[in-house]
Each structure stands twice: as C-alpha cells, then as structure tokens.
Short mmCIF file of C-alpha atoms in Angstrom, two decimals:
data_model
loop_
_atom_site.label_atom_id
_atom_site.label_comp_id
_atom_site.label_asym_id
_atom_site.label_seq_id
_atom_site.Cartn_x
_atom_site.Cartn_y
_atom_site.Cartn_z
CA MET A 21 149.08 11.70 -12.04
CA PRO A 22 147.54 12.57 -8.31
CA VAL A 23 142.97 11.85 -7.93
CA ARG A 24 141.45 14.94 -8.27
CA ALA A 25 137.88 16.05 -8.12
CA ASP A 26 138.26 16.50 -12.05
CA ASN A 27 139.35 13.19 -13.07
CA PHE A 28 135.52 12.40 -12.07
CA GLY A 29 133.79 14.84 -14.86
CA LYS A 30 131.90 17.72 -14.35
CA THR A 31 128.48 15.90 -13.58
CA VAL A 32 126.94 15.89 -10.34
CA LEU A 33 123.94 13.71 -9.23
CA LEU A 34 122.66 15.86 -5.61
CA LEU A 35 121.01 12.80 -3.38
CA GLY A 36 117.99 14.39 -1.38
CA ASN A 37 115.63 17.54 -3.40
CA TYR A 38 115.18 19.15 0.16
CA ARG A 39 116.12 22.51 1.64
CA PRO A 40 120.09 22.92 0.68
CA ALA A 41 119.57 21.59 -2.98
CA LEU A 42 118.89 24.64 -4.41
CA THR A 43 121.31 26.71 -2.88
CA VAL A 44 124.33 23.69 -4.36
CA ALA A 45 122.95 22.46 -7.51
CA ARG A 46 123.50 26.65 -8.45
CA ALA A 47 126.72 27.12 -6.79
CA LEU A 48 128.24 23.96 -8.52
CA SER A 49 126.82 25.46 -11.55
CA SER A 50 128.36 27.98 -11.71
CA ASP A 51 131.39 26.07 -11.56
CA GLY A 52 130.65 24.67 -14.67
CA TYR A 53 129.37 21.04 -13.20
CA ASN A 54 126.28 19.86 -15.19
CA VAL A 55 123.40 19.08 -12.21
CA LEU A 56 121.36 16.93 -11.75
CA VAL A 57 119.23 16.27 -8.69
CA SER A 58 117.11 13.50 -7.44
CA ARG A 59 113.37 13.87 -7.58
CA ASP A 60 112.57 12.42 -3.16
CA ALA A 61 108.83 12.65 -1.27
CA ASP A 62 110.39 16.06 0.16
CA ALA A 63 109.64 17.74 -3.62
CA GLY A 64 111.89 20.20 -2.55
CA ALA A 65 111.88 23.76 -5.33
CA ALA A 66 116.31 22.61 -6.90
CA ARG A 67 113.80 20.48 -9.52
CA TYR A 68 112.41 24.36 -10.38
CA SER A 69 115.64 25.07 -11.15
CA ARG A 70 117.95 26.21 -14.10
CA ALA A 71 120.74 24.56 -12.37
CA VAL A 72 119.01 21.69 -12.95
CA ALA A 73 119.70 20.11 -15.74
CA GLU A 74 117.12 17.09 -15.35
CA ILE A 75 115.74 15.08 -12.18
CA TRP A 76 116.26 11.68 -11.93
CA GLU A 77 113.00 9.59 -10.85
CA THR A 78 113.27 8.23 -7.51
CA PRO A 79 111.51 4.99 -6.99
CA ASP A 80 108.78 4.72 -4.36
CA THR A 81 109.60 3.40 -1.60
CA ASP A 82 111.44 3.50 2.24
CA ASP A 83 113.88 0.49 1.83
CA PRO A 84 116.95 1.95 0.85
CA LYS A 85 118.05 -1.67 0.28
CA ARG A 86 115.74 -1.08 -3.23
CA LEU A 87 116.39 2.79 -3.71
CA PHE A 88 120.28 1.88 -3.33
CA SER A 89 119.49 -1.07 -5.78
CA GLU A 90 117.44 1.37 -8.03
CA LEU A 91 120.76 3.80 -7.62
CA GLY A 92 123.01 1.25 -8.63
CA GLN A 93 121.64 0.02 -11.52
CA PHE A 94 120.55 3.64 -12.97
CA LEU A 95 124.14 4.62 -12.46
CA LYS A 96 125.39 1.92 -14.43
CA GLY A 97 123.81 3.18 -17.83
CA ARG A 98 124.41 6.47 -17.28
CA PRO A 99 128.42 5.95 -17.39
CA ASP A 100 128.93 10.28 -17.50
CA ILE A 101 127.45 10.98 -13.66
CA GLY A 102 130.87 10.56 -12.25
CA ILE A 103 130.37 12.91 -8.73
CA VAL A 104 127.25 11.84 -6.32
CA PHE A 105 126.60 13.84 -3.54
CA PRO A 106 124.37 13.02 -0.77
CA LEU A 107 122.74 15.59 0.83
CA MET A 108 119.79 14.37 2.71
CA GLU A 109 120.26 12.70 5.82
CA SER A 110 118.71 9.22 4.48
CA TYR A 111 121.10 8.70 1.73
CA VAL A 112 124.14 9.51 4.00
CA ARG A 113 122.93 7.24 6.80
CA ALA A 114 122.32 4.61 4.63
CA PHE A 115 124.66 5.04 2.38
CA HIS A 116 127.86 2.57 3.84
CA ALA A 117 125.33 -0.02 3.89
CA HIS A 118 123.98 -0.22 0.54
CA ALA A 119 127.61 1.19 -0.98
CA ASP A 120 128.21 -2.59 -2.82
CA LYS A 121 124.70 -1.46 -4.97
CA LEU A 122 126.78 1.42 -6.22
CA PRO A 123 129.40 1.52 -9.34
CA GLU A 124 133.29 1.54 -7.75
CA ASP A 125 134.53 4.11 -10.27
CA ARG A 126 132.50 6.89 -9.22
CA LEU A 127 133.71 9.63 -6.83
CA TYR A 128 131.21 9.80 -3.93
CA VAL A 129 130.98 12.48 -1.65
CA MET A 130 131.23 11.16 1.76
CA PRO A 131 133.16 12.17 5.46
CA ASN A 132 135.04 9.47 5.88
CA LYS A 133 133.23 6.51 7.85
CA THR A 134 134.55 6.39 11.00
CA ALA A 135 133.29 10.24 11.61
CA LEU A 136 130.18 9.52 9.62
CA THR A 137 129.23 6.22 12.07
CA ILE A 138 130.10 7.61 15.54
CA CYS A 139 128.03 10.89 14.16
CA PHE A 140 125.49 8.81 13.52
CA ASP A 141 124.98 7.01 16.68
CA LYS A 142 124.63 9.47 19.48
CA ALA A 143 125.92 7.24 22.45
CA ARG A 144 128.53 6.64 21.08
CA LEU A 145 128.89 10.53 20.08
CA LEU A 146 128.10 11.49 23.73
CA GLU A 147 130.90 9.21 24.59
CA ILE A 148 133.35 10.35 22.14
CA ALA A 149 132.75 14.40 23.02
CA GLU A 150 133.35 12.97 26.75
CA THR A 151 136.59 12.06 25.36
CA ALA A 152 137.80 15.16 24.26
CA GLY A 153 136.15 17.31 26.20
CA ALA A 154 133.13 18.54 25.21
CA PRO A 155 130.39 19.44 27.63
CA SER A 156 127.61 17.81 27.21
CA ALA A 157 124.28 17.44 28.90
CA PRO A 158 124.14 13.77 31.84
CA ALA A 159 122.29 11.54 28.91
CA VAL A 160 121.71 7.80 28.58
CA SER A 161 120.58 5.64 26.26
CA VAL A 162 117.88 2.52 26.33
CA SER A 163 116.41 0.62 25.01
CA SER A 164 113.65 -0.58 26.86
CA LYS A 165 110.63 1.22 28.79
CA ALA A 166 112.20 -0.21 32.19
CA HIS A 167 115.36 1.70 31.16
CA LEU A 168 113.18 4.36 30.23
CA ASP A 169 111.24 4.46 32.78
CA LYS A 170 114.93 4.39 35.18
CA ALA A 171 116.56 6.89 32.94
CA VAL A 172 113.91 9.34 33.22
CA GLU A 173 113.90 9.16 36.94
CA GLU A 174 117.91 9.05 37.75
CA ILE A 175 118.26 12.59 35.28
CA GLY A 176 115.17 14.14 36.40
CA PHE A 177 112.62 16.84 34.77
CA PRO A 178 112.58 18.82 32.62
CA LEU A 179 114.47 16.56 30.65
CA VAL A 180 114.60 16.34 26.20
CA ILE A 181 114.68 12.39 24.79
CA LYS A 182 115.78 12.27 21.18
CA PRO A 183 115.26 8.73 18.46
CA ASN A 184 119.20 7.76 18.52
CA ASP A 185 118.18 7.28 14.89
CA SER A 186 117.40 10.77 13.58
CA THR A 187 116.24 10.20 10.96
CA ILE A 188 112.84 8.78 12.63
CA TRP A 189 110.91 11.35 15.35
CA LEU A 190 109.11 10.98 17.59
CA GLY A 191 105.66 11.49 16.44
CA LYS A 192 105.88 14.81 15.28
CA ARG A 193 108.44 15.54 16.33
CA LYS A 194 113.09 15.38 16.04
CA ALA A 195 113.15 15.68 20.00
CA LEU A 196 111.01 15.97 22.93
CA ILE A 197 110.95 18.45 25.94
CA LEU A 198 109.51 17.21 28.82
CA ASP A 199 109.25 19.48 32.34
CA ASP A 200 107.50 16.84 34.19
CA LEU A 201 105.70 12.96 35.49
CA ASP A 202 102.99 13.89 33.75
CA ALA A 203 104.14 14.85 29.81
CA TYR A 204 106.62 11.96 30.98
CA GLN A 205 103.56 9.30 30.75
CA SER A 206 101.23 11.13 28.04
CA ALA A 207 103.70 10.48 25.91
CA PHE A 208 105.48 7.35 26.29
CA PRO A 209 102.13 5.30 27.68
CA SER A 210 104.63 2.60 25.57
CA TRP A 211 107.79 1.87 24.16
CA PRO A 212 107.79 3.26 20.70
CA ASP A 213 108.69 0.10 18.54
CA GLU A 214 109.60 1.97 16.06
CA HIS A 215 112.27 3.10 17.32
CA ASN A 216 115.66 -0.06 18.88
CA ALA A 217 116.90 2.85 21.04
CA LEU A 218 116.49 6.07 22.67
CA ILE A 219 118.58 8.76 24.55
CA VAL A 220 117.93 11.05 27.74
CA GLN A 221 119.61 13.68 27.95
CA GLY A 222 119.62 16.51 31.04
CA CYS A 223 117.71 19.65 29.81
CA MET A 224 119.45 23.20 29.01
CA VAL A 225 117.52 26.65 28.01
CA GLY A 226 119.08 29.26 25.81
CA PRO A 227 119.83 29.44 21.98
CA ARG A 228 121.31 27.16 19.80
CA ILE A 229 124.46 27.74 18.37
CA ASN A 230 125.74 25.63 14.99
CA LEU A 231 129.21 25.51 13.69
CA TYR A 232 128.97 24.45 10.42
CA PHE A 233 133.38 23.13 8.94
CA ALA A 234 134.83 21.05 6.44
CA ALA A 235 138.03 18.83 7.85
CA GLN A 236 140.76 17.65 6.53
CA ASN A 237 142.33 14.38 8.19
CA GLY A 238 140.81 15.90 11.44
CA LYS A 239 141.73 19.31 10.82
CA ALA A 240 139.55 22.17 10.49
CA LEU A 241 139.56 24.27 6.93
CA ARG A 242 136.46 26.26 7.38
CA TYR A 243 134.17 27.55 10.58
CA LEU A 244 131.39 29.25 10.63
CA SER A 245 129.31 30.16 13.48
CA VAL A 246 125.47 30.72 13.88
CA GLN A 247 123.62 31.85 16.39
CA ILE A 248 119.52 29.73 15.84
CA GLY A 249 116.81 32.67 17.40
CA ASP A 250 113.32 31.06 16.22
CA THR A 251 112.37 27.68 14.61
CA ASP A 252 109.18 25.88 12.99
CA MET A 253 108.68 24.06 15.78
CA PRO A 254 106.58 25.98 18.80
CA ASP A 255 109.13 25.01 20.95
CA GLY A 256 111.76 25.16 20.08
CA THR A 257 112.85 22.21 18.78
CA GLY A 258 112.71 21.36 14.97
CA LEU A 259 115.12 23.51 11.85
CA ALA A 260 115.89 26.67 12.00
CA THR A 261 113.84 29.61 10.39
CA ASP A 262 115.77 32.76 11.75
CA ALA A 263 118.64 32.55 12.69
CA VAL A 264 122.42 35.08 12.60
CA THR A 265 126.55 34.54 11.60
CA ILE A 266 128.28 35.04 15.15
CA GLU A 267 131.85 35.54 16.01
CA LEU A 268 134.23 32.07 16.34
CA THR A 269 134.48 32.56 20.47
CA PRO A 270 137.95 30.89 21.53
CA GLU A 271 135.65 27.93 23.22
CA VAL A 272 133.88 26.64 20.40
CA ARG A 273 136.57 26.24 18.52
CA ALA A 274 138.73 24.79 20.76
CA ILE A 275 136.10 21.78 21.03
CA GLY A 276 135.11 21.73 17.62
CA ASP A 277 139.46 21.48 17.71
CA ALA A 278 139.14 18.32 19.51
CA LEU A 279 136.10 17.15 18.39
CA LEU A 280 137.79 16.81 14.60
CA ALA A 281 141.09 15.50 15.50
CA GLU A 282 139.14 12.61 17.85
CA LEU A 283 136.75 11.59 14.67
CA GLY A 284 140.01 12.18 12.43
CA TYR A 285 136.96 13.75 10.12
CA HIS A 286 137.28 14.60 6.34
CA GLY A 287 134.63 16.69 4.73
CA VAL A 288 131.94 19.15 5.94
CA GLY A 289 129.34 19.27 8.52
CA ALA A 290 128.08 20.93 11.15
CA ILE A 291 128.24 20.38 14.76
CA GLN A 292 125.53 22.01 17.40
CA PHE A 293 125.67 23.25 20.50
CA LEU A 294 123.09 24.72 23.03
CA ARG A 295 124.44 27.33 25.85
CA ASN A 296 122.85 28.19 28.54
CA SER A 297 121.22 31.13 29.49
CA GLU A 298 121.96 31.52 32.53
CA THR A 299 125.54 30.12 32.95
CA GLU A 300 126.46 31.05 29.78
CA ALA A 301 127.53 26.91 29.64
CA LEU A 302 128.02 24.72 26.34
CA ASN A 303 125.61 21.82 25.76
CA LEU A 304 126.66 19.68 23.06
CA LEU A 305 123.57 18.48 21.11
CA GLU A 306 125.17 16.47 18.36
CA ILE A 307 127.33 16.50 14.94
CA ASN A 308 125.70 16.09 11.21
CA PRO A 309 127.71 14.81 9.11
CA ARG A 310 126.55 16.18 5.78
CA ILE A 311 125.66 19.40 4.06
CA GLY A 312 123.27 21.27 6.47
CA GLY A 313 119.17 23.03 5.89
CA ASN A 314 120.52 26.10 6.85
CA HIS A 315 123.42 26.34 3.80
CA ALA A 316 122.29 28.97 2.32
CA ILE A 317 124.15 31.20 4.98
CA THR A 318 127.28 29.55 4.56
CA ALA A 319 127.03 29.76 0.86
CA TYR A 320 126.13 33.18 1.09
CA CYS A 321 129.55 33.84 3.53
CA GLY A 322 131.73 32.28 0.73
CA MET A 323 133.16 29.29 2.89
CA ASP A 324 132.28 26.94 -0.66
CA LEU A 325 130.91 23.90 1.46
CA GLU A 326 130.24 22.32 -1.42
CA GLY A 327 133.23 22.92 -3.73
CA LEU A 328 135.80 21.50 -0.50
CA ALA A 329 133.02 18.74 0.29
CA ILE A 330 133.45 17.16 -3.47
CA ARG A 331 137.27 18.04 -3.57
CA LEU A 332 138.61 16.65 -0.08
CA ALA A 333 136.08 12.99 -1.02
CA ALA A 334 139.07 13.58 -4.49
CA GLY A 335 141.56 13.41 -2.19
CA GLU A 336 142.66 17.11 -3.16
CA GLN A 337 145.35 18.24 -0.52
CA LYS A 338 144.48 21.99 1.11
CA ALA A 339 146.80 24.02 2.63
CA ASN A 340 145.78 23.72 6.55
CA ASP A 341 144.71 27.21 6.93
CA LEU A 342 141.44 28.13 8.44
CA ARG A 343 139.03 30.68 7.72
CA VAL A 344 136.33 31.69 9.73
CA GLY A 345 133.02 33.37 8.62
CA PRO A 346 131.52 36.36 8.79
CA ALA A 347 130.09 37.57 11.59
CA GLY A 348 126.58 39.90 11.98
CA ILE A 349 124.97 38.29 8.39
CA ARG A 350 121.22 37.62 9.19
CA TYR A 351 119.40 34.48 8.19
CA ALA A 352 115.35 33.78 7.58
CA TRP A 353 113.78 30.94 6.31
CA THR A 354 110.15 32.89 5.95
CA THR A 355 108.49 30.01 4.02
CA GLY A 356 109.34 27.47 6.73
CA ALA A 357 108.19 29.57 9.84
CA LEU A 358 104.55 30.15 7.80
CA ARG A 359 104.63 26.26 7.10
CA GLY A 360 104.99 25.67 11.19
CA ILE A 361 102.77 27.97 12.29
CA GLY A 362 100.67 26.41 10.06
CA MET A 363 101.25 22.94 11.55
CA GLY A 364 100.54 24.55 14.54
CA LEU A 365 97.24 25.85 13.76
CA ARG A 366 96.59 22.25 12.36
CA ASN A 367 97.86 20.81 15.07
CA LYS A 368 96.55 23.01 17.99
CA GLU A 369 99.12 23.83 19.33
CA LEU A 370 98.43 27.77 18.38
CA THR A 371 95.39 29.23 18.01
CA ALA A 372 94.31 31.19 15.89
CA ALA A 373 95.38 34.10 17.20
CA GLN A 374 98.33 33.54 18.28
CA ALA A 375 99.11 31.78 14.70
CA LEU A 376 97.89 35.21 12.97
CA LEU A 377 100.16 37.18 15.73
CA GLN A 378 103.48 35.25 14.58
CA ALA A 379 102.38 34.41 11.48
CA LEU A 380 102.32 39.30 11.01
CA SER A 381 105.55 38.96 13.99
CA VAL A 382 107.55 36.77 11.36
CA LEU A 383 106.95 38.82 7.66
CA PHE A 384 107.80 41.52 10.44
CA HIS A 385 111.23 40.76 11.66
CA HIS A 386 112.21 38.84 8.67
CA PHE A 387 112.55 41.66 5.91
CA GLY A 388 115.39 43.43 5.57
CA SER A 389 117.45 40.27 6.20
CA VAL A 390 120.12 38.85 3.50
CA LEU A 391 118.65 35.07 3.37
#
C-alpha cells in the first residue's frame, strides 16, 4: 500500500507557537486534523484559538538536546500524535541533530536533509547559488576578528554583516547594515563570542522579494511572489509588516527553478531576494527551509503550503503542474509594526514625535489591507 499522510492519522503537533502557527492551525483544523501546538517562550496567539485542541508545555530550556529528549518522551506517551510539524526555525534547524531522540513511527514534516543542511549554512548556500547561476552580492565567511577586519576592508562600505546561524542574532538585529568604518568599529569592537561564523556581504538598497514555494524532488509545484514594504526595524531589517503579492517574473522563476533543482528540494520554503533600486539586479539573500513568517498571505492566496508540506513529507506523488499565486493582494501585520515602533522608541532609535507619526502612518496605510 502506498504511503499517504492519512496513514499517520489526523492528529498533528505544531512545534513553534509564533506568527504562522495560528494560520497553519486553522487551515489544518478545517481539513479535519486535531491540532496541538507547543507553548514556547514566544507565546504566540495560536494557543487561544478554537482550532487548537491542546497545548504541549515545552520545557524551560535553551538546550536543544534536552528539548528534543522531552519531546521524544512526550511523543512516546502519545501514540495518537502521528504527525509532527516544526514551524519555528530553532526546531527545524536542530531536528536532524537530535532526531535519534524521537520515535521513528511518526511523520516529521521537514524538507529533504540535503536542502535543509545547505540552506542553514549561508556560506555553502552562496556557493550553491553561484553554481545555479543565482546572483548574489560579493560575500565572505569569517570566523575571527582578524578575518572580519580583512573582509570589511576588501568588500568596502556600505555592507551587511549577518550570522551564519540565523537563530542567533547580532544583538537585537538579524543583520547589521553598516555605512562606514566608524559604524563598523562601534558595532564590532571585538569578535562576538556567541557566533562561530559571520557573513560579510556587499549591501544593496531596494525592496525585498520573497518567493514562497512548494517543491517535489527539485521541481516547483507552487510559487507566490511577494514584495516586502515596511518591516519592524527602522533600518529595513527584521520582520515584514507590510507586503503585496506581485507578478512572478521570468527572471525570478528561472532563479527559483535553478536553486530548487540544485538542492533537490522536497518540501516548502521561501527564497528571499533583494532587488537593487537603481539597476533592478537581483541579489539572493537566503532560503528559509520552513513555513514563512508571513504564511497568512500564502494561505489567503490558496497555496495550501501546509497541506502540501504534510503530503510531500509522507511521500505522496503530486502532479508536476506549477500553480502560481495571484498578484495584487496586500498583507499587513499591524501588531508587529506597532511593536517595532515601540522597540525603536525604547532603544532610542526613534524620538517620541517620530514614533507617533509612524504609528499614525501605520494605522492609515494598513487600513484596507485584506490581511
């Protein structure tokens, strides 16, 4: 008998109670699944939803070994939970290192291991991108202060410095955009001990393009192209708070196809680009091998990425027909935008007057968004 998602029952545990969890829980509940969600320190809103039947109380620890050991014990005592669906990056990143602590008779909804490993190693991903013909700004991987200083000198300003491990931020930022030597020396008086490696990359100015996808053995089944507007950080890094779906251009599709084929990608994820405002050139930023934070917009557009992720993980074969999402759908995350303004005010990156004007602008511009 062929393997199907239904062979694992209709109870699913979502790991990572943050932004997309509520949307995923609602979609799966509507499809007849009994949905559990981990609580987590992030304390997302999914735990209050009628779509969620139960909460798994996660252990209070930052140690993934202990976390997965307790997850394994929980699952062994709950044979009714046939499907485990990691959403938060920390769960996805740690999964293969600690999978030996989990029961083997469950369906774990993850992309293929090769793609997962490469996507989480930004230096290797840039090498793969070059092989696939995906454009990216000059970048260097460094692992010491001396190498960092040399890379900064070689690449020149403005530049971006970001962690090779995206779960460990640089202070309060996913990445730092540095315009000159003074800014660099202020941000990096020494090597940040919590990081094993950093990526130094040339900086482009322009809109971020997210390409949400589902792929089967390296071939795209779904594409939704989204242009990011504002984020929750004053410098444009951070999490998107405003976006609109746009037409999938032949250039973006060709790059997406090449990357997915090179990785043999099997599962769902999001490719992020930056488009140069002056030259229109694309620059690959990263590939997130998981459900995206802005998953609400893909669900609204009928992409069914959460359902496809489960069926692909189960080994169900889908017809190789690409479906592209519609253009012109606007998304807004008002809570995140207002929270970001509050953070900017507390961190003294915004004055009180600037914060008030931005808050009024958010409320005005977000009115009328479909999400």
